[in-house]
Coordinates of C-alpha atoms and ligand atoms in Angstrom, one line a residue:
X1149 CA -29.1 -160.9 70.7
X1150 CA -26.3 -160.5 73.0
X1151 CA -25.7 -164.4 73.7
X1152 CA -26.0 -165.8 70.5
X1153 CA -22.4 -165.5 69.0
X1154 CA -19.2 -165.0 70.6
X1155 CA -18.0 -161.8 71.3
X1156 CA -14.3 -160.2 70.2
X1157 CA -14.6 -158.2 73.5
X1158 CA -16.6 -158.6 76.1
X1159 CA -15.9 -155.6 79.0
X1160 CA -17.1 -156.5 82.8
X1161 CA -18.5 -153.5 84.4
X1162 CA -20.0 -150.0 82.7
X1163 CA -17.4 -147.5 84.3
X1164 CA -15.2 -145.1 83.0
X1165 CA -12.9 -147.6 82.0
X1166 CA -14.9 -150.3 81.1
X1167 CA -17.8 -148.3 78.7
X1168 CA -14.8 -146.1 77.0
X1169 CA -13.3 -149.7 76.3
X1170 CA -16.6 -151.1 74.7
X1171 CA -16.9 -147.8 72.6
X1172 CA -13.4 -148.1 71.6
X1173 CA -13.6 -151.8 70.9
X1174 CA -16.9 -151.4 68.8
X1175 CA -15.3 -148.3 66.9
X1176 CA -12.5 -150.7 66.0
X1177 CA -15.0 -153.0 64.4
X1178 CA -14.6 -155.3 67.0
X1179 CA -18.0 -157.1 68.3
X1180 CA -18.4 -156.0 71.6
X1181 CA -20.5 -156.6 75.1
X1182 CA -20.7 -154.7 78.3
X1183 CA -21.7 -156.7 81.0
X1184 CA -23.1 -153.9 84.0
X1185 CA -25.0 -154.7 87.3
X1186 CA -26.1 -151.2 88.5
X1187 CA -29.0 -150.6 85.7
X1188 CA -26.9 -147.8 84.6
X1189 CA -23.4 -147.0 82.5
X1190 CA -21.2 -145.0 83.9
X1191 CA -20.2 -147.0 86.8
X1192 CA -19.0 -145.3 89.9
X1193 CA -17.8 -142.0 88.6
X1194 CA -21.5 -140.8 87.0
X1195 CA -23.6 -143.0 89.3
X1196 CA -22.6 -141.8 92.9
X1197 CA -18.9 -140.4 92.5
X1198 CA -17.4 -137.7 90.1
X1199 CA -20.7 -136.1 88.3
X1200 CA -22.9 -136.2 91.7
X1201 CA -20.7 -134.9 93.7
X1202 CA -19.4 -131.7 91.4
X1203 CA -23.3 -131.0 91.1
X1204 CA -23.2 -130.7 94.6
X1205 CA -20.2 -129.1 94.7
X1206 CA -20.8 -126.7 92.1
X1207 CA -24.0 -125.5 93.9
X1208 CA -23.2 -125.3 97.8
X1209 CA -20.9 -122.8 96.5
X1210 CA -23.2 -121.1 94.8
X1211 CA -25.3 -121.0 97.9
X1212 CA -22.6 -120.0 100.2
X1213 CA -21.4 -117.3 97.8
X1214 CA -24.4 -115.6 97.9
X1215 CA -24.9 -115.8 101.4
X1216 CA -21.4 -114.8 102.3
X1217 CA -19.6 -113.2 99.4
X1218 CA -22.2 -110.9 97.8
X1219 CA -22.5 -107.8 98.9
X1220 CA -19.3 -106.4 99.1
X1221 CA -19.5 -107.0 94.8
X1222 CA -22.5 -104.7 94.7
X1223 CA -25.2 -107.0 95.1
X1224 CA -28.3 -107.2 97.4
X1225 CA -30.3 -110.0 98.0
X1226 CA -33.3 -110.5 100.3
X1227 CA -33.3 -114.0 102.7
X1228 CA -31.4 -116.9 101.1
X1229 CA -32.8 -120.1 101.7
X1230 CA -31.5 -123.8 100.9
X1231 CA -33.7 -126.3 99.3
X1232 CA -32.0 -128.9 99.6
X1233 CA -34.8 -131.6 97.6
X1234 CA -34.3 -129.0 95.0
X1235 CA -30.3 -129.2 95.0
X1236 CA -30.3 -132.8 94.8
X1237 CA -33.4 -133.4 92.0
X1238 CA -30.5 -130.9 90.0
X1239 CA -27.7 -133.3 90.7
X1240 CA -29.9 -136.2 89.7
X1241 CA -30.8 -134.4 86.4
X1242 CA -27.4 -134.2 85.6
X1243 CA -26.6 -138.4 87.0
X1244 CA -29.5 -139.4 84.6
X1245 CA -28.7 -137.5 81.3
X1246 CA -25.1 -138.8 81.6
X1247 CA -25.9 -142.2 82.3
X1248 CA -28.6 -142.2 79.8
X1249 CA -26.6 -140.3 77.1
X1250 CA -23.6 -143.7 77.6
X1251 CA -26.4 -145.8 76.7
X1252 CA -27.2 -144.0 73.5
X1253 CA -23.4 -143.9 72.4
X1254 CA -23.9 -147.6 73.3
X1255 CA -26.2 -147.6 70.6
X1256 CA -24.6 -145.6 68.0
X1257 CA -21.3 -147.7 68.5
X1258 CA -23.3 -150.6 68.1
X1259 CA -21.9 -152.0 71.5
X1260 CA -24.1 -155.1 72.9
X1261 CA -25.0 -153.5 76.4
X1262 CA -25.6 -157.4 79.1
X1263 CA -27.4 -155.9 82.3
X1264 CA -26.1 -158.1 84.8
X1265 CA -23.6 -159.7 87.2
X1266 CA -20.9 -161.1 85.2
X1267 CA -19.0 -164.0 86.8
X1268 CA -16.0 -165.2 84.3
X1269 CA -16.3 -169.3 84.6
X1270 CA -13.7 -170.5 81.8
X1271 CA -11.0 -168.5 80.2
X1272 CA -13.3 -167.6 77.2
X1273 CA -17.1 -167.7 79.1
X1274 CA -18.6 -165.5 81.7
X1275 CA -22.2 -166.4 83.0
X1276 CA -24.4 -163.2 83.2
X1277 CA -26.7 -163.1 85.9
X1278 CA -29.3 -160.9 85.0
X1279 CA -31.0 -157.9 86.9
X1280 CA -34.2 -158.5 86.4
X1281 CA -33.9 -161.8 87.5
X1282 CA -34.3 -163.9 84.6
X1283 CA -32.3 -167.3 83.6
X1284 CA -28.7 -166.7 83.4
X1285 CA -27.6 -166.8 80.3
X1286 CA -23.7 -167.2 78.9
X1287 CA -21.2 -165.3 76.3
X1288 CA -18.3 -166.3 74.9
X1289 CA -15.5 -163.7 74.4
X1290 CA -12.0 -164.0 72.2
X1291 CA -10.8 -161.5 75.3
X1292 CA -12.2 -160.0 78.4
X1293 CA -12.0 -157.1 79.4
X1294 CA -12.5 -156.4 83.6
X1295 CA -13.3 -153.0 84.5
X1296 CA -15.1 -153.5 87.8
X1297 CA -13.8 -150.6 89.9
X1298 CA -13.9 -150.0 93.6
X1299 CA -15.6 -149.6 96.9
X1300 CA -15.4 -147.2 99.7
X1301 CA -13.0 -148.4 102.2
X1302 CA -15.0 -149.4 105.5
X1303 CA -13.8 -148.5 108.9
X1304 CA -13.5 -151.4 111.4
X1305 CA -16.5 -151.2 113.9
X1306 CA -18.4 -148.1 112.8
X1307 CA -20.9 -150.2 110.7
X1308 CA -21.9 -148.0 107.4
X1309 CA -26.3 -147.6 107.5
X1310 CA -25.7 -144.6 104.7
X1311 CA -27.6 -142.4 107.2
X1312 CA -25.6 -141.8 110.1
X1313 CA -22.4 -143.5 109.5
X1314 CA -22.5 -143.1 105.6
X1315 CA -19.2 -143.2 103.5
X1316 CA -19.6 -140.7 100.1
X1317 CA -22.5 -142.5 98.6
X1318 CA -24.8 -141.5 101.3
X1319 CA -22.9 -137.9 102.0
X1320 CA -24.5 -137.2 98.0
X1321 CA -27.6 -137.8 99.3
X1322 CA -28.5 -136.4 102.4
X1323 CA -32.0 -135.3 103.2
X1324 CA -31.4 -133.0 105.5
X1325 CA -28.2 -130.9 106.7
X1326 CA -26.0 -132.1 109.7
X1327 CA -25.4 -130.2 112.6
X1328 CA -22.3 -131.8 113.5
X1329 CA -20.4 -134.1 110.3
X1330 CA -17.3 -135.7 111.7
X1331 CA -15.0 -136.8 108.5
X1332 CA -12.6 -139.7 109.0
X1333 CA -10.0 -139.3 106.3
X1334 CA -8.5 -135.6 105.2
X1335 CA -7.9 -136.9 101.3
X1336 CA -10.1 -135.7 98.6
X1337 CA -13.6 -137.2 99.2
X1338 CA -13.0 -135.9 102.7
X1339 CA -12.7 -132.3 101.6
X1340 CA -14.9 -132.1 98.8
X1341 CA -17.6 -134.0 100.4
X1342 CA -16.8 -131.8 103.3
X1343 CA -17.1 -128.8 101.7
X1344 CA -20.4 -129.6 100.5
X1345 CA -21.7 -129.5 104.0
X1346 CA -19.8 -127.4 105.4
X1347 CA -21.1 -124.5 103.1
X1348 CA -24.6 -125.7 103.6
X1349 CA -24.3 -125.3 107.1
X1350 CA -22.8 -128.1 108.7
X1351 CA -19.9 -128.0 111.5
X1352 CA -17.3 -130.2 109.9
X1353 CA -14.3 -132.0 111.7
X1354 CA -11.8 -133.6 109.7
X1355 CA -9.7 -136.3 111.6
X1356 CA -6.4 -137.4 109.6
X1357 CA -3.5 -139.7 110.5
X1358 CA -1.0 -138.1 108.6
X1359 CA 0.9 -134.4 108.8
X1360 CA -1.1 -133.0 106.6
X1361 CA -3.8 -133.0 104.5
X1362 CA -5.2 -133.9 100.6
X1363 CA -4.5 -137.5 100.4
X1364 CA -1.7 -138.9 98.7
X1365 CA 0.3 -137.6 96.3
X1366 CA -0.4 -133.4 97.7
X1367 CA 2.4 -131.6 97.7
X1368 CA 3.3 -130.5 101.2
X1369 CA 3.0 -126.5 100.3
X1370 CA -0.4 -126.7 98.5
X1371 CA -1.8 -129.0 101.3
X1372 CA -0.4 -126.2 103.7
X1373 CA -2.4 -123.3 101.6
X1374 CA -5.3 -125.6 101.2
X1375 CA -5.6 -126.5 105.3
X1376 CA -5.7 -123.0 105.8
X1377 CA -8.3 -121.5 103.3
X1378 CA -10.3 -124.4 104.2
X1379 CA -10.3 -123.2 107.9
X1380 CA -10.9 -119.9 107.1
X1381 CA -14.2 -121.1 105.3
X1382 CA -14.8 -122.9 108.8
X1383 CA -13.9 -126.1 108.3
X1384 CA -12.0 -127.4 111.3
X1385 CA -9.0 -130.1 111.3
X1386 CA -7.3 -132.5 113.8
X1387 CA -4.5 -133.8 111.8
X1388 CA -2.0 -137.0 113.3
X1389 CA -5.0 -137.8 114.7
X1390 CA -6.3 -141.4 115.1
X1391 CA -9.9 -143.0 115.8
X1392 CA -10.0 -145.7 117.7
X1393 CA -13.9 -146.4 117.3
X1394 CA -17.5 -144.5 117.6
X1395 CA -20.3 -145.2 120.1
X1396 CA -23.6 -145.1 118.3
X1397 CA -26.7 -144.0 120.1
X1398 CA -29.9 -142.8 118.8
X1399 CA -29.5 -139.3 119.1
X1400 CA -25.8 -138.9 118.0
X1401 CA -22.3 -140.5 117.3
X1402 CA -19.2 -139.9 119.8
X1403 CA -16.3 -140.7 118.2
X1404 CA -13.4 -141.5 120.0
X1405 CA -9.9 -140.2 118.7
X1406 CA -6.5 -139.9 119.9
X1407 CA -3.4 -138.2 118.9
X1408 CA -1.1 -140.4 116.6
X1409 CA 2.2 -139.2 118.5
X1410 CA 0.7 -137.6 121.8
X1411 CA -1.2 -140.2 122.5
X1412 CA -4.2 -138.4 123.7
X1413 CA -7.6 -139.7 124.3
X1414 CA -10.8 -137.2 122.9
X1415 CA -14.0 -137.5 122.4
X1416 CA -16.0 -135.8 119.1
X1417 CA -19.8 -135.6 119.2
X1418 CA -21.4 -136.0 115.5
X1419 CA -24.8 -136.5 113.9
X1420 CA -23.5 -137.6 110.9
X1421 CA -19.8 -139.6 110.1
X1422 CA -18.2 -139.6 107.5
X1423 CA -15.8 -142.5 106.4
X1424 CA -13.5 -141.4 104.0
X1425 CA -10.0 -143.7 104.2
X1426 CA -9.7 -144.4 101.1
X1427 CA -11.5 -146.8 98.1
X1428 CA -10.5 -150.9 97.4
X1429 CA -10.4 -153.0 94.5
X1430 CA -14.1 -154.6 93.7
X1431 CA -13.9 -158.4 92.4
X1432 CA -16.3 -159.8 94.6
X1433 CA -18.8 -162.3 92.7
X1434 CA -16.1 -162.1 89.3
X1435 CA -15.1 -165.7 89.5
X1436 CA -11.1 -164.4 89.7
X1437 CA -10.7 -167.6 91.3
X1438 CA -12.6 -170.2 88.7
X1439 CA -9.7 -169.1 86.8
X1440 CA -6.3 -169.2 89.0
X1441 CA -6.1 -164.9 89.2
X1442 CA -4.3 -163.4 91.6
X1443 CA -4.6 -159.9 93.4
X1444 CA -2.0 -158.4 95.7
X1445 CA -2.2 -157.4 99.1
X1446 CA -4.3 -154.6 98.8
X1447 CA -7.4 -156.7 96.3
X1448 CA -5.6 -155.4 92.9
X1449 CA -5.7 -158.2 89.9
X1450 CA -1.9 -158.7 89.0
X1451 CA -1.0 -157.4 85.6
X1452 CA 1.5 -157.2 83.3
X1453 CA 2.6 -153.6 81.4
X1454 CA -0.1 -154.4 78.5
X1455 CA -3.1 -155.2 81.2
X1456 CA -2.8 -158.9 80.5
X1457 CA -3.3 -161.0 83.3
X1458 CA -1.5 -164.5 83.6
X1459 CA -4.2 -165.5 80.8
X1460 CA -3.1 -163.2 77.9
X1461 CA -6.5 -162.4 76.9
X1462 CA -7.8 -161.0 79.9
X1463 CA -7.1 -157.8 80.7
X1464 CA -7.9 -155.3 84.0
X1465 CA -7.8 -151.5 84.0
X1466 CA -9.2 -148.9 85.8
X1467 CA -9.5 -148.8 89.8
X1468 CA -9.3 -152.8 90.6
X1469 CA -5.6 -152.8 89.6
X1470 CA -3.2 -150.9 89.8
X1471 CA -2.3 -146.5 89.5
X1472 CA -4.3 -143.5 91.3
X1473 CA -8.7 -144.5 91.2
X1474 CA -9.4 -141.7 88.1
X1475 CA -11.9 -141.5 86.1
X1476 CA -9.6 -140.2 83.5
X1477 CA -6.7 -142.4 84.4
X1478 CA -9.0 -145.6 83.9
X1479 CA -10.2 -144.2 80.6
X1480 CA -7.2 -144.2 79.2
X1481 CA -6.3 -147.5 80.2
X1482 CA -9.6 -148.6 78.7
X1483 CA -8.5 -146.7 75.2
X1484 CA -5.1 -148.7 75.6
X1485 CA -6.2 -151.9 76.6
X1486 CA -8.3 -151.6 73.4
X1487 CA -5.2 -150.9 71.2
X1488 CA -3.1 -153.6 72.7
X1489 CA -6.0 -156.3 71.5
X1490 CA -6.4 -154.8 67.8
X1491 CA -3.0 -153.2 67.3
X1492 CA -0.4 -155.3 69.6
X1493 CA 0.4 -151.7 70.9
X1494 CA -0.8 -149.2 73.1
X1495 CA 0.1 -146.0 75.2
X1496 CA -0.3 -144.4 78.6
X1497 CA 2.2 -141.8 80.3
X1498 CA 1.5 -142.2 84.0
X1499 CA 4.0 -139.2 84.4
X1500 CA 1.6 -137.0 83.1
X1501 CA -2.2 -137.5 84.9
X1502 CA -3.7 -134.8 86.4
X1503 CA -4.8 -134.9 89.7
X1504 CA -8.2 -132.4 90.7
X1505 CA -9.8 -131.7 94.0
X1506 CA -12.7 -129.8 93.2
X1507 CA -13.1 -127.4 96.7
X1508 CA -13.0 -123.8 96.4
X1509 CA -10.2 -122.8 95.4
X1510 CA -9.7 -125.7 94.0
X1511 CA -6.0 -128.3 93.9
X1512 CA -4.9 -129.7 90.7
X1513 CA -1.4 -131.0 90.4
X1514 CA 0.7 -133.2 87.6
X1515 CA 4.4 -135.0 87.6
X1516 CA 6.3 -134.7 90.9
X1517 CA 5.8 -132.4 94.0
X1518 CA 8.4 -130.8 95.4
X1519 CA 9.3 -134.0 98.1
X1520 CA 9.4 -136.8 95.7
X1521 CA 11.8 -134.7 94.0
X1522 CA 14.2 -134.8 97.1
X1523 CA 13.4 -138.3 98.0
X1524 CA 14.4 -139.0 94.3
X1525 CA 18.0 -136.8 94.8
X1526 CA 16.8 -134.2 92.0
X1527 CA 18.5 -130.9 91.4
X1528 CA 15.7 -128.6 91.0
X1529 CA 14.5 -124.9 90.3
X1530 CA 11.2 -123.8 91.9
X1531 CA 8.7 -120.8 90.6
X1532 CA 6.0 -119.7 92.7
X1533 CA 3.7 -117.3 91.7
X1534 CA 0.5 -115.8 94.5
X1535 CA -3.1 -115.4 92.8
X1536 CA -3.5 -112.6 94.5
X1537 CA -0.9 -110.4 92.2
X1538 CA -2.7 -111.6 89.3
X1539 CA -5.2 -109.2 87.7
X1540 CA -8.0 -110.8 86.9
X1541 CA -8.3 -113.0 90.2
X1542 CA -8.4 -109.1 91.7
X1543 CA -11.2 -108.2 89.7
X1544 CA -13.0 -111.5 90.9
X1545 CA -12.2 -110.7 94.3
X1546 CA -10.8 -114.6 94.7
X1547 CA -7.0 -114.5 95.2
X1548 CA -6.3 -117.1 97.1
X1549 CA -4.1 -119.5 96.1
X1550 CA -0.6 -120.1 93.9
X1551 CA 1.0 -121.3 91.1
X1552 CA 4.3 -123.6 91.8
X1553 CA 6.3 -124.6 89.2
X1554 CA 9.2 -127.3 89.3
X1555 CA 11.7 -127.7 87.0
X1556 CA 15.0 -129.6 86.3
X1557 CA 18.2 -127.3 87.8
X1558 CA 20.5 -128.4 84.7
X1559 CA 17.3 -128.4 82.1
X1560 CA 15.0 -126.6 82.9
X1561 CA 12.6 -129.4 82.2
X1562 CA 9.0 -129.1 83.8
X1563 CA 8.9 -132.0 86.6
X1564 CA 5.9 -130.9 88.4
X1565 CA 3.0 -128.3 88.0
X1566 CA 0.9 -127.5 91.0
X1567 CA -1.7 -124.9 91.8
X1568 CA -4.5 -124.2 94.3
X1569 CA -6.7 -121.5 92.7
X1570 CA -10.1 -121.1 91.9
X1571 CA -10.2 -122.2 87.9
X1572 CA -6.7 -124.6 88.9
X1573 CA -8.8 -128.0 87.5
X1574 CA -9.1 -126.0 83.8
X1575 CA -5.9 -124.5 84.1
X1576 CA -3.7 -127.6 85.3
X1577 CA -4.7 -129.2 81.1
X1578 CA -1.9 -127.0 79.8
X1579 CA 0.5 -128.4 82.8
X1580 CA -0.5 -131.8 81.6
X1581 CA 0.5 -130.8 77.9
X1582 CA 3.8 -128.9 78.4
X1583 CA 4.9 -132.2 80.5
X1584 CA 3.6 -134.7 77.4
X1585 CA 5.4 -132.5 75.4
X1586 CA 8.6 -132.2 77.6
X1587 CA 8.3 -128.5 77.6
X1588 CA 10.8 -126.3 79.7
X1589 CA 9.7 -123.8 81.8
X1590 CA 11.1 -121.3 79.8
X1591 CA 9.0 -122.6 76.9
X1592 CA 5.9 -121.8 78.8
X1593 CA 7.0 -118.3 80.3
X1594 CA 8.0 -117.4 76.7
X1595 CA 4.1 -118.2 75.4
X1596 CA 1.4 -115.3 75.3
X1597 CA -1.2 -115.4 77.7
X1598 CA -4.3 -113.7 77.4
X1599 CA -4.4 -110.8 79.5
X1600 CA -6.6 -110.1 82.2
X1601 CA -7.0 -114.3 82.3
X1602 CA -5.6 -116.3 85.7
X1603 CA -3.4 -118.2 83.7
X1604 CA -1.2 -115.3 83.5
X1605 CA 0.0 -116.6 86.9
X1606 CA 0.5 -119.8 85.2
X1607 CA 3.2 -117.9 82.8
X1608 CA 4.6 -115.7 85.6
X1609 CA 5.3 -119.0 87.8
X1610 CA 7.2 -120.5 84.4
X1611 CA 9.2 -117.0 84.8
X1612 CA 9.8 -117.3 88.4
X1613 CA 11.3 -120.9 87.4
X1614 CA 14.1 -119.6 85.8
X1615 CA 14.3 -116.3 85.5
X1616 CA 11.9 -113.3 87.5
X1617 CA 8.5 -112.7 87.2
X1618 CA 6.9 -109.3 86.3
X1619 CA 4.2 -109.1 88.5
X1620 CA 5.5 -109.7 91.7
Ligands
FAD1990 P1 -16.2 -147.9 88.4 O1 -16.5 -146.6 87.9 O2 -16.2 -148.3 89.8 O3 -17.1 -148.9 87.5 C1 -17.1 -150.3 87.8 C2 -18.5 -150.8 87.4 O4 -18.5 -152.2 87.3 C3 -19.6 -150.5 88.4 O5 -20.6 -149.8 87.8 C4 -20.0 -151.9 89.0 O6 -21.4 -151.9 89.2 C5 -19.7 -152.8 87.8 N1 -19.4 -154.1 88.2 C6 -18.6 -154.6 89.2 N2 -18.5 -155.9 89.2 C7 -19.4 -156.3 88.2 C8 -19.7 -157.6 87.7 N3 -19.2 -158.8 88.3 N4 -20.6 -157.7 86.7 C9 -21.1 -156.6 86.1 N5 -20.8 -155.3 86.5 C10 -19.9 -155.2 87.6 N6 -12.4 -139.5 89.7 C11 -12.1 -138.5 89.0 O7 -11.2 -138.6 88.1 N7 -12.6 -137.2 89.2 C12 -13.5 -137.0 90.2 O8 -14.0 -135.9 90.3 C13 -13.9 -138.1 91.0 N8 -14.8 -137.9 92.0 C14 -15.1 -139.0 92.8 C15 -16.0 -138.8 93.8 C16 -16.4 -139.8 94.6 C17 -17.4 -139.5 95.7 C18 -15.9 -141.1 94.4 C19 -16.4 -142.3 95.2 C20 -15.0 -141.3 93.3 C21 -14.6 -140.3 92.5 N9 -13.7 -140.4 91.5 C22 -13.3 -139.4 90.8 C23 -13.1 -141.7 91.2 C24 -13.8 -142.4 90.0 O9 -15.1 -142.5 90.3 C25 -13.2 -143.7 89.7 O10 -11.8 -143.6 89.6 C26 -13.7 -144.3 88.4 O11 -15.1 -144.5 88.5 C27 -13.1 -145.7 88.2 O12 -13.6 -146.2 87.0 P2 -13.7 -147.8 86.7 O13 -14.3 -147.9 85.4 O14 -12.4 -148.4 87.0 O15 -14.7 -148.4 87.9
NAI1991 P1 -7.7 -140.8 99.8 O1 -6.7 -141.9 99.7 O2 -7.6 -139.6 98.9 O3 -7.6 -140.2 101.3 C1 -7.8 -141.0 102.4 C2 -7.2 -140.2 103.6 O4 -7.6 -140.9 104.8 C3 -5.6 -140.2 103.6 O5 -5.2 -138.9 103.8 C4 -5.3 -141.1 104.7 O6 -4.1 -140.7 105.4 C5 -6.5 -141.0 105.7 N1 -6.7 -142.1 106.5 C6 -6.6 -143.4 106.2 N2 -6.9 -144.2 107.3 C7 -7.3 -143.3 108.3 C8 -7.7 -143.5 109.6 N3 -7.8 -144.7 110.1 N4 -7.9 -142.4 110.4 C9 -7.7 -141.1 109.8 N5 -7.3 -140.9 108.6 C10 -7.1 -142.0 107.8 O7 -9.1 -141.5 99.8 P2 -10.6 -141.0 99.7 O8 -10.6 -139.5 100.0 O9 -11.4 -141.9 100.4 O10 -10.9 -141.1 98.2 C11 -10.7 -142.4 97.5 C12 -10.3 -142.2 96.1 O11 -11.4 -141.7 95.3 C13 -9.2 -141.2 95.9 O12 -7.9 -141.9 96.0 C14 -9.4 -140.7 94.6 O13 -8.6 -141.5 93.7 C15 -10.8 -140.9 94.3 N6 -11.5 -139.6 94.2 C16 -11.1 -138.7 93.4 C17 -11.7 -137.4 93.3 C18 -11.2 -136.4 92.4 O14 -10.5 -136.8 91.5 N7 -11.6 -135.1 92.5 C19 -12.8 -137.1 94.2 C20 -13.1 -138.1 95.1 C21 -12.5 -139.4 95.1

């Protein structure tokens, strides 16, 4: 019984970060709670984030092949229809065995798993109350560990209904395919959720603030490549574009924009908006304050290199504190946090998570891009090499897209690997390793790759670093 005894560890929230912790923990032979409010694991990322959203993803394109891209491979198909109720019962197959396969590692790990709101009320309690609405009851914990995550960012006055102004939680879950789908926000739920309906039909605006777009963090050449293939695919962008506000009537959504430097007023018409700025730190209902925590400006709990808030034996990872909202990124903190409790140590190189945007072609970058190399006054080589001098991206007639290496002038070190391209989120792993590693590009461009594979561009761009490629 969860309650009975205290706890080693007890993990707020069912995430990626907080149910990797509890496995950890419980692996470590440390008696362990999870404490989740949704009625599944997996938190954000398998619930209505990562996993939904590839499904859909993953299947659009599909669709879109077919209907676009087929025939000039050789292949003839009658009518191509959409179900849509189809599509999304697939994407919920694939939400439910995830979140279903957690709880059975739960299990196997012996992890306790505490459906419920957890609200910490002393250093060492938290009062649990539960789903179903039964008493509350209390644990006790030796240390805490808060993993609650984060929500979509709203936009001031366009209220979010899911339906018509919906932020990515409703765009996984439309019933029925927009004419018009304004996006506010050009980062990466912005084109992947985009994407999605833009394949299935939909006429998609994206409006940004900045230059360019891809969020944070893009560098300024893939972005470039990226804005174009997009529009090719029919996607259309206004870019140092502001909203000012919508006007919501029954039949549609005029949204009112002007330009960030010209100044000037337009008007978009939409059936469907949506509000993609950007995700916040979630601590409402947590009880921070019973116990003197702090967040920052932006909502994130204040912690120390070790994830130890000003009481040592809490610690926070994942999206409410601080470093890029990944899955992956929150994981390993969850792994770490777990290590510092049992071990006194543990490890995370923030220099070397990947970042994925999973359109078609898809982005993937790690380390530096090519701009916070300048702003940081580094001497640098770069190695570009085009997708569509590769082989095997010839023979699957899908050559859009490039390889960009960046490496130290004087060492040839690898500071930053970046690559739109249509496998780039598989391929980017062994850009991850060579930087863990501290691998030179010459150390990748003197390592056999399979031939006809796409991560032959991967070498050649290591060659083009410093020294010439074959190919091109
Ligand atoms: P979360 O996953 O948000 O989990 C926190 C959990 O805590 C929630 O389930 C919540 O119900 C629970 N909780 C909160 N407060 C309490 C409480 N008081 N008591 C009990 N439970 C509580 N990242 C990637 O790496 N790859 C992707 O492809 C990707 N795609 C995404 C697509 C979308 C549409 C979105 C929205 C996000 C995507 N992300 C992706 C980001 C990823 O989902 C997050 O970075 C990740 O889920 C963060 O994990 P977390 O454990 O910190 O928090
Ligand atoms: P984001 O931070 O990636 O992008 C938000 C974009 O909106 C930025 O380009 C910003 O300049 C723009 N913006 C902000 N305010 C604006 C305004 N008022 N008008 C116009 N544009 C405005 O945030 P997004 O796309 O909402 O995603 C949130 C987080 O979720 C990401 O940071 C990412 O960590 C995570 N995520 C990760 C995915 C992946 O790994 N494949 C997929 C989806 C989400």
């Amino acid at each position: 019984e969860a309650g009975s005894a205290e706890h080693d560890v007890v993990v707020i929230g069912g995430g990626p970060g907080g149910y990797v912790a509890a496995i950890k923990a419980a692996q470590e032979g440390l008696k362990t709670a999870c404490i989740e409010k949704r009625g599944t694991l997996g938190g954000t990322c398998l619930n209505v984030g990562c996993i939904p959203s590839k499904s859909l993803l993953n299947n659009s394109q599909i669709y879109h092949q077919i209907k676009h891209d087929i025939e000039k491979r050789g292949i003839e198909v009658g009518e191509v229809k959409l179900n849509l109720k189809k599509m999304m019962q697939a994407k919920e197959t694939s939400v439910n065995g995830l979140t279903l396969g957690i709880e059975s590692l739960f299990k196997k790990n012996g992890v306790d798993y505490v459906k419920g709101t957890g609200t910490i009320v002393g250093e060492h309690e938290i009062k649990v109350a539960p789903i179903d609405g039964g008493k509350p009851k209390s644990l006790r914990a030796k240390n805490i560990i808060i993993a609650t995550g984060s929500e979509a960012t709203p936009f001031p006055g366009l209220e979010i209904d899911e339906k018509r102004i919906i932020t990515s939680t409703g765009a996984i879950a439309l019933t029925q395919v927009p004419k018009k789908m304004v996006v506010i926000g050009g980062g990466i739920i912005g084109l992947e959720m985009g994407s999605v309906w833009s394949r299935l039909g939909a006429e998609v605006t994206v409006v940004e603030y900045l230059g360019q777009i891809g969020g944070p963090g893009m560098d300024t050449d893939m972005a470039k490549t990226m804005q174009r293939v997009l529009a090719k695919q029919g996607m259309k962008f206004k870019l140092k574009t502001k909203v000012m506000g919508g006007d919501v009537s029954p039949d549609k959504v005029i949204v009112n924009i002007e330009g960030a430097e010209s100044g000037k007023a337009e008007t978009l018409d939409a059936d469907v908006v949506l509000v993609a700025i950007g995700r916040r730190p979630y601590t409402y209902g947590l009880g921070l304050e019973n116990i003197g925590l702090e967040t920052d400006e932006r909502g994130r709990i204040i912690i120390d290199q070790e994830y130890r808030t000003k009481v040592p034996h809490i610690r926070v990872i994942g999206d409410v504190t601080f470093g890029a909202m990944l899955a992956h990124k929150a994981e390993e903190e969850g792994i770490a946090a777990v290590e510092y409790i049992k071990h006194g140590h543990g490890h995370v190189n923030y220099g070397a998570i990947p970042s994925v945007m999973y359109t078609h072609p898809e982005a993937a970058w790690v380390g530096l891009t090519e701009q916070e190399c300048k702003t940081k006054g580094l001497s640098i080589n770069i190695g570009v090499f085009p997708f569509s001098a590769n082989s095997r991206a010839r023979t699957n007639l899908d050559t859009e897209g490039l390889v960009k290496f960046i490496a130290d002038k004087e060492t040839d070190r690898i500071l930053g690997i970046h690559i739109v391209g249509s496998n780039a989120g598989e391929m980017i792993a062994e850009g991850v390793l060579a930087i863990e590693y501290g691998a030179s590009a010459e150390d990748i461009g003197r390592t056999s790759h399979a031939h006809p594979t796409l991560s032959e561009a991967f070498k050649e761009a290591a060659m083009a670093t410093y020294g010439k490629p074959i190919h091109s």
